[in-house]
Short mmCIF file of C-alpha atoms and ligand atoms in Angstrom, two decimals:
data_model
loop_
_atom_site.label_atom_id
_atom_site.label_comp_id
_atom_site.label_asym_id
_atom_site.label_seq_id
_atom_site.Cartn_x
_atom_site.Cartn_y
_atom_site.Cartn_z
CA MET A 526 78.44 -57.41 -104.39
CA PRO A 527 77.45 -55.22 -107.34
CA SER A 528 74.65 -56.31 -109.62
CA VAL A 529 74.58 -56.09 -113.40
CA PHE A 530 71.87 -56.00 -116.05
CA ILE A 531 72.73 -56.66 -119.69
CA LYS A 532 70.32 -55.77 -122.47
CA THR A 533 71.00 -57.31 -125.86
CA TYR A 534 70.18 -56.00 -129.33
CA GLY A 535 70.67 -57.88 -132.61
CA CYS A 536 71.71 -61.37 -133.52
CA GLN A 537 72.39 -64.66 -131.75
CA MET A 538 76.10 -63.90 -131.70
CA ASN A 539 75.26 -60.91 -129.51
CA GLU A 540 73.07 -63.02 -127.24
CA ARG A 541 75.92 -65.44 -126.83
CA ASP A 542 78.41 -62.64 -126.09
CA SER A 543 76.05 -61.19 -123.47
CA GLU A 544 75.65 -64.57 -121.85
CA ALA A 545 79.42 -65.08 -121.74
CA VAL A 546 79.96 -61.63 -120.18
CA ALA A 547 77.22 -62.30 -117.63
CA ALA A 548 78.75 -65.69 -116.74
CA GLN A 549 82.17 -64.11 -116.42
CA LEU A 550 80.82 -61.40 -114.10
CA VAL A 551 78.93 -63.96 -111.99
CA ALA A 552 82.16 -65.96 -111.64
CA LYS A 553 83.81 -62.76 -110.32
CA GLY A 554 81.09 -62.33 -107.68
CA TYR A 555 78.63 -60.01 -109.44
CA SER A 556 74.93 -60.84 -109.25
CA LEU A 557 72.45 -60.57 -112.12
CA ALA A 558 69.87 -57.84 -111.48
CA LYS A 559 66.19 -58.48 -112.22
CA SER A 560 65.68 -55.08 -113.80
CA GLU A 561 67.66 -52.13 -115.10
CA SER A 562 66.57 -49.87 -112.27
CA ALA A 563 67.74 -52.36 -109.63
CA ALA A 564 71.20 -52.75 -111.16
CA ASP A 565 74.48 -51.12 -110.16
CA VAL A 566 75.73 -51.64 -113.71
CA VAL A 567 73.75 -51.63 -116.97
CA LEU A 568 75.42 -52.74 -120.20
CA LEU A 569 73.78 -52.43 -123.62
CA ASN A 570 75.14 -55.00 -126.06
CA THR A 571 74.59 -53.24 -129.36
CA CYS A 572 73.95 -54.01 -133.03
CA SER A 573 75.07 -51.86 -135.99
CA VAL A 574 73.62 -53.83 -138.88
CA ARG A 575 70.86 -51.29 -139.48
CA ASP A 576 70.47 -47.69 -138.41
CA LEU A 577 67.29 -48.52 -136.48
CA ALA A 578 69.18 -50.92 -134.20
CA GLU A 579 71.73 -48.23 -133.38
CA GLN A 580 69.05 -45.62 -132.70
CA LYS A 581 67.22 -47.98 -130.34
CA ALA A 582 70.32 -48.52 -128.20
CA ILE A 583 71.16 -44.81 -128.16
CA ASN A 584 67.62 -43.89 -127.10
CA LYS A 585 67.68 -46.60 -124.46
CA MET A 586 70.91 -45.19 -123.05
CA LYS A 587 69.42 -41.67 -122.93
CA ASN A 588 66.44 -43.04 -120.98
CA LEU A 589 68.62 -44.97 -118.57
CA VAL A 590 70.80 -41.99 -117.80
CA GLY A 591 67.79 -39.68 -117.44
CA THR A 592 65.96 -42.03 -115.07
CA ALA A 593 69.01 -42.70 -112.91
CA ARG A 594 69.59 -38.97 -112.60
CA SER A 595 66.01 -38.13 -111.71
CA GLU A 596 65.95 -40.90 -109.10
CA LYS A 597 69.36 -39.77 -107.83
CA ARG A 598 70.83 -43.24 -108.31
CA GLU A 599 74.48 -43.94 -108.97
CA GLN A 600 74.73 -46.33 -111.89
CA ILE A 601 77.60 -47.37 -114.12
CA VAL A 602 76.42 -47.56 -117.73
CA GLY A 603 78.18 -48.85 -120.81
CA PHE A 604 77.91 -49.83 -124.46
CA MET A 605 79.47 -53.04 -125.67
CA GLY A 606 79.51 -54.96 -128.97
CA CYS A 607 79.21 -53.78 -132.55
CA MET A 608 78.18 -50.13 -132.13
CA ALA A 609 80.74 -49.73 -129.34
CA GLN A 610 83.35 -51.04 -131.76
CA SER A 611 82.40 -48.86 -134.71
CA ARG A 612 81.80 -45.61 -132.80
CA GLY A 613 84.19 -45.85 -129.85
CA GLN A 614 84.97 -42.58 -128.05
CA GLU A 615 82.35 -40.77 -130.16
CA LEU A 616 79.67 -42.39 -127.98
CA ILE A 617 81.02 -40.73 -124.84
CA ASP A 618 81.43 -37.42 -126.64
CA LYS A 619 77.76 -37.61 -127.53
CA LEU A 620 76.51 -39.10 -124.25
CA PRO A 621 78.92 -37.91 -121.52
CA ASP A 622 77.26 -40.01 -118.81
CA VAL A 623 78.42 -43.23 -120.48
CA ASP A 624 81.24 -44.81 -118.45
CA LEU A 625 82.35 -47.76 -120.57
CA VAL A 626 82.69 -48.51 -124.30
CA LEU A 627 83.76 -52.12 -124.80
CA GLY A 628 84.63 -53.34 -128.31
CA THR A 629 83.94 -56.73 -129.86
CA GLN A 630 87.39 -58.18 -129.08
CA LYS A 631 87.30 -57.11 -125.43
CA PHE A 632 84.38 -58.93 -123.84
CA HIS A 633 86.70 -60.90 -121.56
CA ARG A 634 87.87 -57.61 -120.04
CA ALA A 635 84.41 -56.60 -118.78
CA ALA A 636 84.94 -57.62 -115.14
CA GLU A 637 88.34 -55.95 -114.87
CA TYR A 638 87.02 -52.66 -116.31
CA LEU A 639 83.83 -52.64 -114.26
CA ASP A 640 85.84 -53.25 -111.07
CA GLU A 641 87.94 -50.19 -111.87
CA LEU A 642 84.92 -48.01 -112.67
CA LEU A 643 83.05 -49.11 -109.54
CA ALA A 644 86.10 -48.52 -107.36
CA GLY A 645 86.52 -45.08 -108.95
CA THR A 646 90.14 -45.72 -109.93
CA ARG A 647 89.17 -44.85 -113.50
CA LYS A 648 86.39 -42.53 -114.63
CA LYS A 649 85.85 -43.55 -118.26
CA ILE A 650 87.09 -46.53 -120.24
CA VAL A 651 87.03 -46.94 -124.02
CA ASP A 652 88.69 -50.07 -125.38
CA THR A 653 88.11 -51.06 -128.99
CA ALA A 654 91.61 -52.28 -129.85
CA ALA A 655 92.16 -55.57 -131.66
CA GLU A 656 93.29 -58.44 -129.47
CA ALA A 657 94.92 -61.65 -130.67
CA LYS A 658 93.14 -64.85 -129.66
CA SER A 659 90.02 -63.02 -128.48
CA GLU A 660 87.96 -65.48 -130.58
CA ALA A 661 88.74 -68.17 -128.00
CA ALA A 662 88.02 -65.94 -125.00
CA ILE A 663 84.21 -66.23 -125.14
CA ARG A 664 83.86 -69.52 -123.31
CA GLU A 665 81.94 -69.07 -120.05
CA HIS A 666 78.31 -70.24 -119.99
CA LEU A 667 75.41 -69.56 -117.66
CA VAL A 668 74.19 -73.15 -117.83
CA ASN A 669 71.22 -73.66 -115.53
CA GLY A 670 70.86 -69.90 -115.33
CA SER A 671 67.44 -70.37 -116.90
CA ALA A 672 65.36 -73.31 -118.07
CA LYS A 673 66.23 -72.71 -121.69
CA THR A 674 69.99 -72.53 -121.27
CA SER A 675 70.09 -75.90 -119.53
CA VAL A 676 68.75 -77.64 -122.64
CA SER A 677 70.11 -75.67 -125.54
CA ALA A 678 73.35 -73.71 -125.78
CA PHE A 679 75.21 -71.53 -128.25
CA VAL A 680 78.91 -72.03 -128.90
CA SER A 681 80.90 -69.40 -130.75
CA ILE A 682 83.27 -71.07 -133.23
CA MET A 683 84.72 -68.05 -135.01
CA GLN A 684 84.69 -64.27 -135.09
CA GLY A 685 84.64 -61.84 -137.98
CA CYS A 686 83.95 -62.08 -141.71
CA ASN A 687 86.11 -61.57 -144.81
CA GLN A 688 83.32 -61.64 -147.37
CA HIS A 689 82.85 -57.85 -147.43
CA CYS A 690 79.35 -57.74 -148.83
CA THR A 691 79.04 -54.15 -149.97
CA PHE A 692 76.08 -53.34 -147.68
CA CYS A 693 77.45 -54.91 -144.51
CA ILE A 694 79.16 -53.29 -141.54
CA VAL A 695 80.04 -56.61 -139.85
CA PRO A 696 83.57 -56.97 -141.30
CA ALA A 697 84.29 -53.54 -139.76
CA THR A 698 82.71 -54.25 -136.36
CA ARG A 699 83.83 -57.85 -135.95
CA GLY A 700 87.11 -57.77 -137.86
CA GLU A 701 88.90 -60.43 -139.90
CA GLU A 702 87.86 -64.07 -139.73
CA ARG A 703 89.49 -65.80 -136.76
CA SER A 704 88.55 -69.40 -135.94
CA ARG A 705 89.00 -71.43 -132.80
CA THR A 706 90.54 -74.89 -133.03
CA ILE A 707 88.37 -78.01 -133.36
CA PRO A 708 89.63 -79.59 -130.08
CA ASP A 709 88.96 -76.36 -128.19
CA ILE A 710 85.37 -76.16 -129.50
CA VAL A 711 84.72 -79.87 -128.90
CA ALA A 712 85.98 -79.53 -125.31
CA GLU A 713 83.54 -76.66 -124.69
CA CYS A 714 80.66 -78.66 -126.21
CA ARG A 715 81.55 -81.73 -124.12
CA GLU A 716 81.55 -79.65 -120.96
CA LEU A 717 78.10 -78.26 -121.82
CA VAL A 718 76.71 -81.74 -122.51
CA SER A 719 78.08 -82.98 -119.18
CA ARG A 720 76.02 -80.19 -117.58
CA GLY A 721 72.81 -81.35 -119.26
CA VAL A 722 72.81 -79.53 -122.58
CA LYS A 723 71.17 -81.56 -125.37
CA GLU A 724 71.30 -79.16 -128.30
CA ILE A 725 74.19 -77.02 -129.47
CA THR A 726 74.09 -74.22 -132.03
CA LEU A 727 77.48 -73.39 -133.51
CA LEU A 728 77.75 -69.66 -134.08
CA GLY A 729 79.69 -67.29 -136.27
CA GLN A 730 79.13 -64.56 -138.84
CA ILE A 731 80.07 -66.92 -141.67
CA VAL A 732 80.40 -70.38 -140.12
CA THR A 733 80.86 -72.15 -143.45
CA SER A 734 84.25 -70.36 -143.72
CA PHE A 735 85.31 -71.81 -140.36
CA GLY A 736 89.01 -72.73 -140.24
CA LYS A 737 89.46 -72.08 -143.96
CA ARG A 738 92.97 -70.74 -143.61
CA ASP A 739 94.24 -73.01 -140.83
CA ILE A 740 92.64 -76.43 -141.29
CA PRO A 741 93.17 -78.19 -144.64
CA ALA A 742 90.34 -80.11 -146.31
CA LEU A 743 90.36 -83.82 -145.48
CA ASP A 744 88.84 -86.42 -147.84
CA GLY A 745 87.06 -83.60 -149.63
CA LYS A 746 85.59 -82.31 -146.36
CA SER A 747 85.96 -78.67 -145.46
CA ALA A 748 87.14 -77.64 -141.99
CA PHE A 749 83.54 -76.77 -141.09
CA VAL A 750 82.27 -80.23 -142.03
CA GLN A 751 85.15 -81.77 -140.06
CA LEU A 752 84.04 -79.72 -137.06
CA LEU A 753 80.41 -80.89 -137.45
CA ALA A 754 81.61 -84.51 -137.52
CA ALA A 755 83.79 -84.01 -134.43
CA VAL A 756 80.95 -82.40 -132.44
CA HIS A 757 78.61 -85.13 -133.67
CA GLU A 758 80.67 -87.73 -131.84
CA ILE A 759 79.90 -86.30 -128.42
CA GLU A 760 77.85 -88.81 -126.52
CA GLY A 761 74.71 -87.41 -124.92
CA LEU A 762 74.43 -84.55 -127.41
CA GLU A 763 71.16 -84.95 -129.32
CA ARG A 764 71.00 -82.07 -131.76
CA ILE A 765 73.38 -79.84 -133.68
CA ARG A 766 72.50 -76.59 -135.46
CA PHE A 767 74.58 -73.75 -136.86
CA THR A 768 74.15 -70.15 -137.93
CA SER A 769 74.97 -68.19 -140.09
CA PRO A 770 76.25 -70.00 -143.14
CA HIS A 771 77.01 -68.44 -146.53
CA PRO A 772 75.53 -70.01 -149.68
CA LYS A 773 79.01 -70.42 -151.15
CA GLY A 774 79.80 -72.78 -148.25
CA TYR A 775 77.15 -75.33 -149.32
CA GLY A 776 79.43 -77.70 -151.16
CA ASP A 777 78.52 -81.34 -151.62
CA ASP A 778 80.40 -82.18 -148.40
CA LEU A 779 78.00 -80.08 -146.34
CA VAL A 780 74.90 -81.33 -148.17
CA GLU A 781 76.12 -84.86 -147.59
CA ALA A 782 76.66 -84.11 -143.89
CA TYR A 783 72.89 -83.59 -143.50
CA ALA A 784 72.32 -87.11 -144.79
CA ARG A 785 75.21 -88.66 -142.86
CA LEU A 786 75.00 -87.03 -139.41
CA PRO A 787 71.68 -87.80 -137.72
CA LYS A 788 72.18 -85.21 -134.97
CA LEU A 789 72.45 -82.42 -137.53
CA CYS A 790 68.93 -80.96 -137.55
CA GLU A 791 67.05 -80.55 -140.84
CA SER A 792 67.03 -76.80 -140.73
CA ALA A 793 69.07 -74.22 -142.60
CA HIS A 794 69.08 -70.45 -142.42
CA ILE A 795 70.72 -69.51 -145.72
CA PRO A 796 70.85 -65.76 -146.42
CA LEU A 797 69.72 -65.02 -149.99
CA GLN A 798 69.71 -61.17 -149.93
CA SER A 799 68.38 -60.83 -153.51
CA GLY A 800 66.99 -62.93 -156.34
CA SER A 801 68.56 -60.75 -159.04
CA ASP A 802 72.00 -61.68 -160.40
CA ARG A 803 72.74 -58.03 -161.12
CA ILE A 804 72.07 -57.02 -157.51
CA LEU A 805 73.87 -60.07 -156.09
CA LYS A 806 76.93 -58.93 -158.00
CA LEU A 807 76.65 -55.35 -156.75
CA MET A 808 76.30 -56.78 -153.23
CA HIS A 809 79.46 -58.86 -153.73
CA ARG A 810 77.69 -62.00 -152.61
CA GLY A 811 79.70 -64.44 -154.73
CA TYR A 812 76.84 -66.61 -156.11
CA THR A 813 74.06 -66.43 -158.67
CA ARG A 814 70.35 -67.09 -158.50
CA GLU A 815 70.92 -70.44 -160.28
CA LYS A 816 73.61 -71.46 -157.82
CA PHE A 817 71.31 -70.64 -154.88
CA LEU A 818 68.43 -72.60 -156.39
CA GLY A 819 70.78 -75.54 -156.98
CA ILE A 820 71.76 -75.61 -153.29
CA ILE A 821 68.13 -75.67 -152.17
CA GLN A 822 67.38 -78.47 -154.59
CA LYS A 823 70.29 -80.57 -153.31
CA LEU A 824 69.38 -79.98 -149.66
CA ARG A 825 65.78 -81.00 -150.27
CA ALA A 826 66.93 -84.09 -152.13
CA ALA A 827 69.06 -85.05 -149.10
CA LYS A 828 66.40 -84.11 -146.50
CA PRO A 829 62.91 -83.61 -147.93
CA ASN A 830 61.53 -82.11 -144.69
CA ILE A 831 64.32 -79.60 -144.20
CA GLY A 832 63.16 -76.19 -142.92
CA ILE A 833 64.64 -73.45 -145.08
CA TYR A 834 64.86 -69.90 -143.77
CA THR A 835 66.50 -66.84 -145.28
CA ASP A 836 67.35 -63.12 -145.06
CA ILE A 837 66.46 -60.71 -147.86
CA ILE A 838 67.31 -57.04 -148.34
CA VAL A 839 64.89 -54.87 -150.32
CA GLY A 840 65.72 -51.48 -151.80
CA PHE A 841 69.47 -51.99 -152.30
CA PRO A 842 70.93 -49.04 -154.30
CA GLY A 843 69.94 -49.32 -157.96
CA GLU A 844 67.41 -52.14 -157.41
CA THR A 845 64.88 -51.79 -160.22
CA GLU A 846 61.32 -53.07 -160.28
CA GLU A 847 62.61 -55.94 -162.50
CA ASP A 848 65.33 -56.83 -159.98
CA PHE A 849 62.77 -56.84 -157.20
CA GLU A 850 60.44 -59.05 -159.22
CA GLN A 851 63.30 -61.53 -159.56
CA THR A 852 63.37 -61.71 -155.75
CA LEU A 853 59.60 -62.25 -155.64
CA SER A 854 59.81 -65.00 -158.24
CA LEU A 855 62.66 -66.73 -156.45
CA CYS A 856 60.62 -66.73 -153.23
CA ARG A 857 57.68 -68.28 -155.09
CA GLU A 858 59.98 -70.90 -156.51
CA VAL A 859 61.80 -71.83 -153.30
CA GLN A 860 58.83 -71.55 -150.91
CA PHE A 861 60.89 -70.56 -147.87
CA ASP A 862 59.57 -71.70 -144.51
CA ASN A 863 60.16 -68.14 -143.45
CA ALA A 864 62.19 -65.13 -144.54
CA TYR A 865 63.47 -62.13 -142.58
CA ILE A 866 63.11 -59.06 -144.75
CA PHE A 867 65.19 -55.94 -144.22
CA LYS A 868 64.87 -52.53 -145.80
CA TYR A 869 68.30 -51.51 -147.04
CA SER A 870 70.00 -49.20 -144.54
CA GLU A 871 73.11 -47.16 -145.45
CA ARG A 872 76.01 -48.04 -143.18
CA ARG A 873 78.99 -45.78 -142.80
CA ASP A 874 82.17 -46.68 -144.69
CA THR A 875 80.50 -49.46 -146.67
CA PRO A 876 80.79 -49.40 -150.49
CA ALA A 877 77.02 -49.55 -151.02
CA ALA A 878 76.47 -46.34 -149.05
CA THR A 879 78.12 -44.31 -151.83
CA MET A 880 76.69 -46.22 -154.79
CA PRO A 881 74.51 -44.22 -157.19
CA ASP A 882 70.71 -44.57 -157.17
CA GLN A 883 70.05 -44.80 -153.45
CA LEU A 884 66.31 -45.51 -153.41
CA PRO A 885 63.77 -43.32 -151.60
CA GLN A 886 62.43 -44.71 -148.31
CA SER A 887 58.97 -44.94 -149.85
CA VAL A 888 60.22 -47.49 -152.42
CA ARG A 889 61.98 -49.52 -149.72
CA GLU A 890 58.77 -49.51 -147.65
CA GLU A 891 56.60 -50.49 -150.55
CA ARG A 892 58.82 -53.41 -151.61
CA ASN A 893 59.16 -54.52 -148.02
CA GLU A 894 55.40 -54.75 -147.73
CA ARG A 895 54.91 -56.59 -151.02
CA LEU A 896 57.59 -59.14 -150.21
CA LEU A 897 56.34 -59.56 -146.65
CA ASN A 898 52.84 -60.34 -147.93
CA LEU A 899 54.19 -63.02 -150.24
CA VAL A 900 56.54 -64.54 -147.66
CA ASN A 901 53.82 -64.62 -144.99
CA GLU A 902 51.34 -66.21 -147.35
CA ILE A 903 53.81 -69.01 -148.14
CA ALA A 904 54.86 -69.39 -144.48
CA ALA A 905 51.21 -69.73 -143.34
CA LYS A 906 50.60 -72.47 -145.90
CA LYS A 907 53.69 -74.27 -144.66
CA TYR A 908 52.53 -73.99 -141.06
CA ASP A 909 49.12 -75.40 -141.91
CA SER A 910 50.73 -78.38 -143.61
CA PHE A 911 51.96 -79.51 -140.15
CA ILE A 912 48.43 -80.12 -138.86
CA GLY A 913 47.96 -83.81 -138.18
CA GLN A 914 51.70 -84.55 -138.39
CA GLN A 915 53.72 -86.21 -135.66
CA VAL A 916 56.97 -84.37 -134.92
CA GLN A 917 59.84 -84.76 -132.50
CA ILE A 918 60.44 -81.80 -130.18
CA LEU A 919 63.13 -80.94 -127.66
CA VAL A 920 61.35 -79.37 -124.69
CA GLU A 921 62.98 -76.12 -123.57
CA GLY A 922 60.77 -75.09 -120.65
CA PRO A 923 57.63 -73.16 -119.74
CA SER A 924 56.35 -70.69 -122.32
CA LYS A 925 57.11 -67.07 -121.46
CA LYS A 926 53.56 -65.93 -122.10
CA ASN A 927 51.69 -68.74 -120.37
CA ALA A 928 53.49 -70.78 -117.71
CA ALA A 929 50.99 -73.66 -117.98
CA ARG A 930 52.21 -74.25 -121.51
CA TYR A 931 55.57 -75.73 -122.35
CA THR A 932 57.59 -74.91 -125.40
CA GLY A 933 59.87 -77.01 -127.58
CA ARG A 934 61.33 -76.95 -131.06
CA THR A 935 61.02 -79.37 -133.93
CA ARG A 936 64.17 -80.51 -135.72
CA CYS A 937 63.24 -78.12 -138.53
CA ASN A 938 63.30 -75.31 -135.92
CA ARG A 939 59.63 -74.53 -135.42
CA ILE A 940 58.24 -73.64 -132.03
CA VAL A 941 55.62 -76.03 -130.61
CA LEU A 942 53.47 -75.23 -127.55
CA PHE A 943 51.76 -77.96 -125.55
CA ASP A 944 50.20 -78.51 -122.12
CA GLY A 945 53.23 -79.79 -120.27
CA SER A 946 54.92 -79.81 -116.91
CA VAL A 947 58.39 -79.68 -115.46
CA ARG A 948 58.89 -83.40 -116.01
CA HIS A 949 58.94 -82.74 -119.76
CA GLN A 950 61.78 -80.25 -119.57
CA GLY A 951 64.88 -81.31 -121.47
CA GLN A 952 63.06 -84.30 -122.99
CA LEU A 953 62.94 -85.28 -126.61
CA MET A 954 59.35 -86.24 -127.23
CA ASP A 955 56.86 -86.78 -130.01
CA VAL A 956 53.78 -84.62 -130.32
CA LYS A 957 50.96 -84.50 -132.80
CA ILE A 958 50.27 -81.05 -134.23
CA GLU A 959 46.62 -80.13 -133.68
CA ARG A 960 46.43 -76.53 -134.81
CA THR A 961 48.55 -73.50 -135.74
CA GLY A 962 48.78 -69.92 -134.49
CA SER A 963 50.90 -67.08 -135.80
CA PHE A 964 54.36 -68.65 -136.15
CA THR A 965 53.51 -71.31 -133.57
CA LEU A 966 52.35 -74.90 -133.72
CA TYR A 967 50.14 -76.37 -130.98
CA GLY A 968 50.85 -80.00 -130.21
CA ASP A 969 49.31 -82.76 -128.14
CA PRO A 970 51.75 -85.24 -126.57
CA ALA A 971 48.98 -87.50 -125.25
CA VAL A 972 47.91 -88.55 -128.71
CA VAL A 973 51.29 -90.10 -129.44
CA ASN A 974 52.55 -91.19 -126.02
CA LEU A 975 49.62 -93.27 -124.81
N1 LIG B 1332 76.36 -63.25 -141.57
C1 LIG B 1332 75.55 -62.52 -140.65
C2 LIG B 1332 75.13 -61.23 -141.21
C3 LIG B 1332 74.63 -60.40 -140.14
S1 LIG B 1332 73.57 -59.28 -140.73
C4 LIG B 1332 74.29 -63.27 -140.38
O1 LIG B 1332 73.72 -63.78 -141.34
O2 LIG B 1332 73.83 -63.28 -139.26
C5 LIG B 1332 72.01 -60.16 -140.73
C6 LIG B 1332 71.18 -59.76 -141.89
O3 LIG B 1332 70.94 -58.37 -141.84
C7 LIG B 1332 71.85 -59.99 -143.23
O4 LIG B 1332 71.71 -61.29 -143.69
C8 LIG B 1332 71.14 -58.99 -144.11
O5 LIG B 1332 69.97 -59.55 -144.68
C9 LIG B 1332 70.74 -57.88 -143.15
N2 LIG B 1332 71.58 -56.69 -143.36
C10 LIG B 1332 72.92 -56.60 -143.23
N3 LIG B 1332 73.33 -55.36 -143.54
C11 LIG B 1332 72.23 -54.65 -143.88
C12 LIG B 1332 72.00 -53.32 -144.32
N4 LIG B 1332 73.00 -52.45 -144.48
N5 LIG B 1332 70.73 -52.94 -144.56
C13 LIG B 1332 69.71 -53.81 -144.41
N6 LIG B 1332 69.86 -55.08 -144.01
C14 LIG B 1332 71.11 -55.51 -143.75
FE1 LIG B 1333 78.08 -59.43 -143.65
FE2 LIG B 1333 78.26 -60.68 -145.93
FE3 LIG B 1333 79.85 -61.35 -143.93
S1 LIG B 1333 76.38 -60.14 -144.88
S2 LIG B 1333 78.68 -60.85 -142.11
S3 LIG B 1333 79.86 -59.42 -145.01
S4 LIG B 1333 78.84 -62.72 -145.41
#
């Protein structure tokens, strides 16, 4: 049977899509190859959010094709996901050795297309058409495929985004918002829990808009909060997370859900993008600095230990030194547990790409570095504040770097390493934090579990 290797770029949605495609192929008799060179089929699941991510996948494909040719190996190669969707046939025109281009609404067709390519009945396949109900087609899981997936799983609840932030290519690559139904999602979660999963992360590009058009609010609770409550009822499930929300989705019903639903972990990744009202408006984000600060305040009032993470873009067109300083001051005020900083990257067919005052790369670099220094300084202080604390972790499995160490996550989503063994896997346990490393906490279970 043919073997396949899938390499993933970008976000957790992409990781989930890759996993679903892999599971689907395994169900059809394919095996998962250990390396690219050992595989009959290599698929690159791509990201278009920044130019760098696209370039990485294109260079990778050039290398793959070159190596296969020099070793005289027959290999089917393809692009899938966001860049496949936005560039389509153009990818084959540019890289004629590419056999398959599979768009973001076509993942469930992977096996069928690969069968045809391997059998030689078709030479090239490009499919980026829209497909109704494709949001519910990503359902297979590779549970028990690795230690980590048996404990923690991702479940895709919706596809697409209608927010149309002016810098963002996602509405073009992922399409209009389309949500699955609550019973369908709950059934998938139940199935995962029956196979040993203890933690579920609900995924979507803008999860707080889940079901907005189809599911009416009930007792002041949005469709998304209704979904959280329904998943919360699953017996045996220990933890619920979600990503990515939009600040405008943090109504009182969601804040209240953190207080009301004990399985909902105290951790939120809320993309800020900028601390300047002027830039937020140009970005079409739909909230102000004050509104954002208000949300953080309410969340911390509901859950004082909540871990708050964010995304920030520096060097958006027209961003002045004053605008940037507003971002710095907001970061000082909020004290994020961590922030992912991105240098603005022009994306084709997005409104921001043609705005006046595109900033030189040197300014983007310089602001990136200044903000990174501030964010890291705050994050390090936050890490150090864990020393001596007792925290609950869910143990995922052996650490990738050192198999004698086991790794787990706190409820606020920090990684903890400890000297563990296979008997700890999948357990919820308490550890005492002894020291910190770069973005890691080191814990000792013996101190608490005598
Ligand atoms: N809602 C999705 C957005 C995906 S993009 C999510 O939060 O996962 C992830 C992050 O990439 C965004 O929050 C933004 O900070 C950054 N980003 C998006 N488009 C960008 C662009 N054109 N240039 C630089 N960073 C960008
Ligand atoms: Fe992109 Fe904004 Fe949606 S960042 S994914 S358009 S919320």
